[in-house]
Short mmCIF file of C-alpha atoms in Angstrom, two decimals:
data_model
loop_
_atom_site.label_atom_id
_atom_site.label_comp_id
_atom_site.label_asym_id
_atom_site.label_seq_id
_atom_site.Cartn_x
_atom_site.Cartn_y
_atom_site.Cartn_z
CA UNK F 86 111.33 -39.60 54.57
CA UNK F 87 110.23 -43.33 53.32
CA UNK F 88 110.88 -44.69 57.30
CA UNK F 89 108.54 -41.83 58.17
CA UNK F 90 105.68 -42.21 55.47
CA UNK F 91 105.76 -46.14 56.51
CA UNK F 92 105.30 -45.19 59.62
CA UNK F 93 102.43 -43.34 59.26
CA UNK F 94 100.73 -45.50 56.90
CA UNK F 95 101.21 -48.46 59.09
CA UNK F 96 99.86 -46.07 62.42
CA UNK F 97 97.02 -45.52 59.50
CA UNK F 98 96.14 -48.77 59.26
CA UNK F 99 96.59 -49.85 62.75
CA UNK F 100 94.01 -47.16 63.73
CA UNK F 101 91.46 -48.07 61.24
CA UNK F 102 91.77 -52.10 62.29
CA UNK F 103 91.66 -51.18 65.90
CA UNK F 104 88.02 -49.41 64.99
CA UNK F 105 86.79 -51.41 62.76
CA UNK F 106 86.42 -49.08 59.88
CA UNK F 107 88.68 -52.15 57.12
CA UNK F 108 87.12 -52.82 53.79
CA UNK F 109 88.23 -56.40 54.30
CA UNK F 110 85.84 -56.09 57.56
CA UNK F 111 83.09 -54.74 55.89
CA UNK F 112 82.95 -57.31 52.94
CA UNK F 113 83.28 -60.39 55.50
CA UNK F 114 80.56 -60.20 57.98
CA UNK F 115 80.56 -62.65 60.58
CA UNK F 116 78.34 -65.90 59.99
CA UNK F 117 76.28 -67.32 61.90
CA UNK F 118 76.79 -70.48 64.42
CA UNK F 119 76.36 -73.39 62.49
CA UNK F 120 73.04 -75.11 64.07
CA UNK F 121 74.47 -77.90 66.15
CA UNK F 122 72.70 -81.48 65.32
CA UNK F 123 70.10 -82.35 67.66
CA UNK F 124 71.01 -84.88 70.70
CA UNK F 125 69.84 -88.15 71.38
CA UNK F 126 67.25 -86.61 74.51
CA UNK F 127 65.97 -83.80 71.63
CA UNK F 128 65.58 -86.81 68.84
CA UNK F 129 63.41 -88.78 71.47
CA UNK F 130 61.07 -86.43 72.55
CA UNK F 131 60.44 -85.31 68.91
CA UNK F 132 59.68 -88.65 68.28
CA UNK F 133 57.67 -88.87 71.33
CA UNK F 134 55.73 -85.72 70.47
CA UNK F 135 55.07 -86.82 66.86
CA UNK F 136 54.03 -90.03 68.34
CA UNK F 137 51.58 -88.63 70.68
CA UNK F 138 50.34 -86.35 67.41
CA UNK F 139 49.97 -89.59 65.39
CA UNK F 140 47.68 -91.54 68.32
CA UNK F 141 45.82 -88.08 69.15
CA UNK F 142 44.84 -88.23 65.14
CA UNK F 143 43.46 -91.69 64.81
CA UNK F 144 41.37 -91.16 68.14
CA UNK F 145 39.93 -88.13 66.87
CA UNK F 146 39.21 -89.74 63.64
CA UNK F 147 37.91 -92.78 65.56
CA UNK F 148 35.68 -90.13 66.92
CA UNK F 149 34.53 -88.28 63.96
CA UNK F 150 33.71 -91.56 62.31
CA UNK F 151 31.29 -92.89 64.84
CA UNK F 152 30.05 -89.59 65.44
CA UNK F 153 29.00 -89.18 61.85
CA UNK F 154 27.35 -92.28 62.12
CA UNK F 155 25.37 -91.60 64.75
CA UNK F 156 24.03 -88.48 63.10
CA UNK F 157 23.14 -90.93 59.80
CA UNK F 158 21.12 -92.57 62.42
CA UNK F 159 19.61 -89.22 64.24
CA UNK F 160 18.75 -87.45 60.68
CA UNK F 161 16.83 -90.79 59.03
CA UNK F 162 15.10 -90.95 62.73
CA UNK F 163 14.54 -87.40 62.40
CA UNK F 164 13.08 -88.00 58.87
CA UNK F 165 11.09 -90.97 59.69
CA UNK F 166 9.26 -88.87 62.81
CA UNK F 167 8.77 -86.26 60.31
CA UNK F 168 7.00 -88.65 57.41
CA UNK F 169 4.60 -90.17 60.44
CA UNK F 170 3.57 -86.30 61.02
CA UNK F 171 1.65 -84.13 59.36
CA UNK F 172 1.22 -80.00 58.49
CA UNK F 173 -1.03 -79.31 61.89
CA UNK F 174 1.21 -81.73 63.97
CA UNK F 175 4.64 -80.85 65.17
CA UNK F 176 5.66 -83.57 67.74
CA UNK F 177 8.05 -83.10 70.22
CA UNK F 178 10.01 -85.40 69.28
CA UNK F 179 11.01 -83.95 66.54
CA UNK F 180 12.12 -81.10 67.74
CA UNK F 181 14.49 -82.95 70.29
CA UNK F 182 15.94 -84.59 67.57
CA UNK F 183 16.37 -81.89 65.93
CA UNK F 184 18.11 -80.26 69.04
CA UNK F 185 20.37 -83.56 69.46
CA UNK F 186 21.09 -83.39 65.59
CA UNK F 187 22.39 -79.50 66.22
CA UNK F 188 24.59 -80.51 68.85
CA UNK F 189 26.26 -83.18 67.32
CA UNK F 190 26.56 -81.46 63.94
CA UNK F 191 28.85 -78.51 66.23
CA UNK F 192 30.26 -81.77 67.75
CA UNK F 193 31.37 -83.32 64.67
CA UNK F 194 32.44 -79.42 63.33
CA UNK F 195 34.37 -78.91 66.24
CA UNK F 196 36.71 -81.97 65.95
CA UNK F 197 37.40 -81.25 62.45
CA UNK F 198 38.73 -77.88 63.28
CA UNK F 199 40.93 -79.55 65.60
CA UNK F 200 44.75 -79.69 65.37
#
């Protein structure tokens, strides 16, 4: 009677390892891969591509800098033409430097948005 009741306790467990249905199973799920350390080609073109990022930010704040100049210069133009005029008189150059103020203001926006 003991051979037997072995017997089926061991067919018992057998079954329920075969189907996965073990507590021990259930309380030890697999992990995951452990991320493997990047290789000498990866490491270089990260460095590459941060490099590229670094150059690409100085010549767009390169940009922005003399841009922002050059609308200093445009707006005391702009305010100059306007002193010289007066309430009946809108010259047309001051509405073109307006216009050219405009554009480089979205200019100037533009890059600073950039990434």
């Amino acid at each position: 009677m003991v051979v037997a009741n072995r017997t089926v306790f061991a067919l018992i467990v057998g079954f329920l390892l075969s189907v996965g249905i073990c507590p021990t199973r259930a309380q030890n799920p697999r992990l995951p891969p452990l991320p493997q350390p990047p290789s000498q080609e990866d490491a270089s073109k990260s460095k590459l591509e941060r490099d590229m990022a670094k150059k690409a930010n100085q010549e767009r704040q390169v940009a922005l800098k003399r841009d922002t100049e050059k609308l200093l210069k445009l707006a005391t133009e702009l305010k100059d033409y306007v002193d010289k005029t007066n309430e009946n008189v809108l010259s047309f150059e001051v509405v073109k430097k307006a216009e050219e103020i405009e554009k480089l203001a979205h200019s100037v926006k533009e890059k600073m948005k950039a990434k």
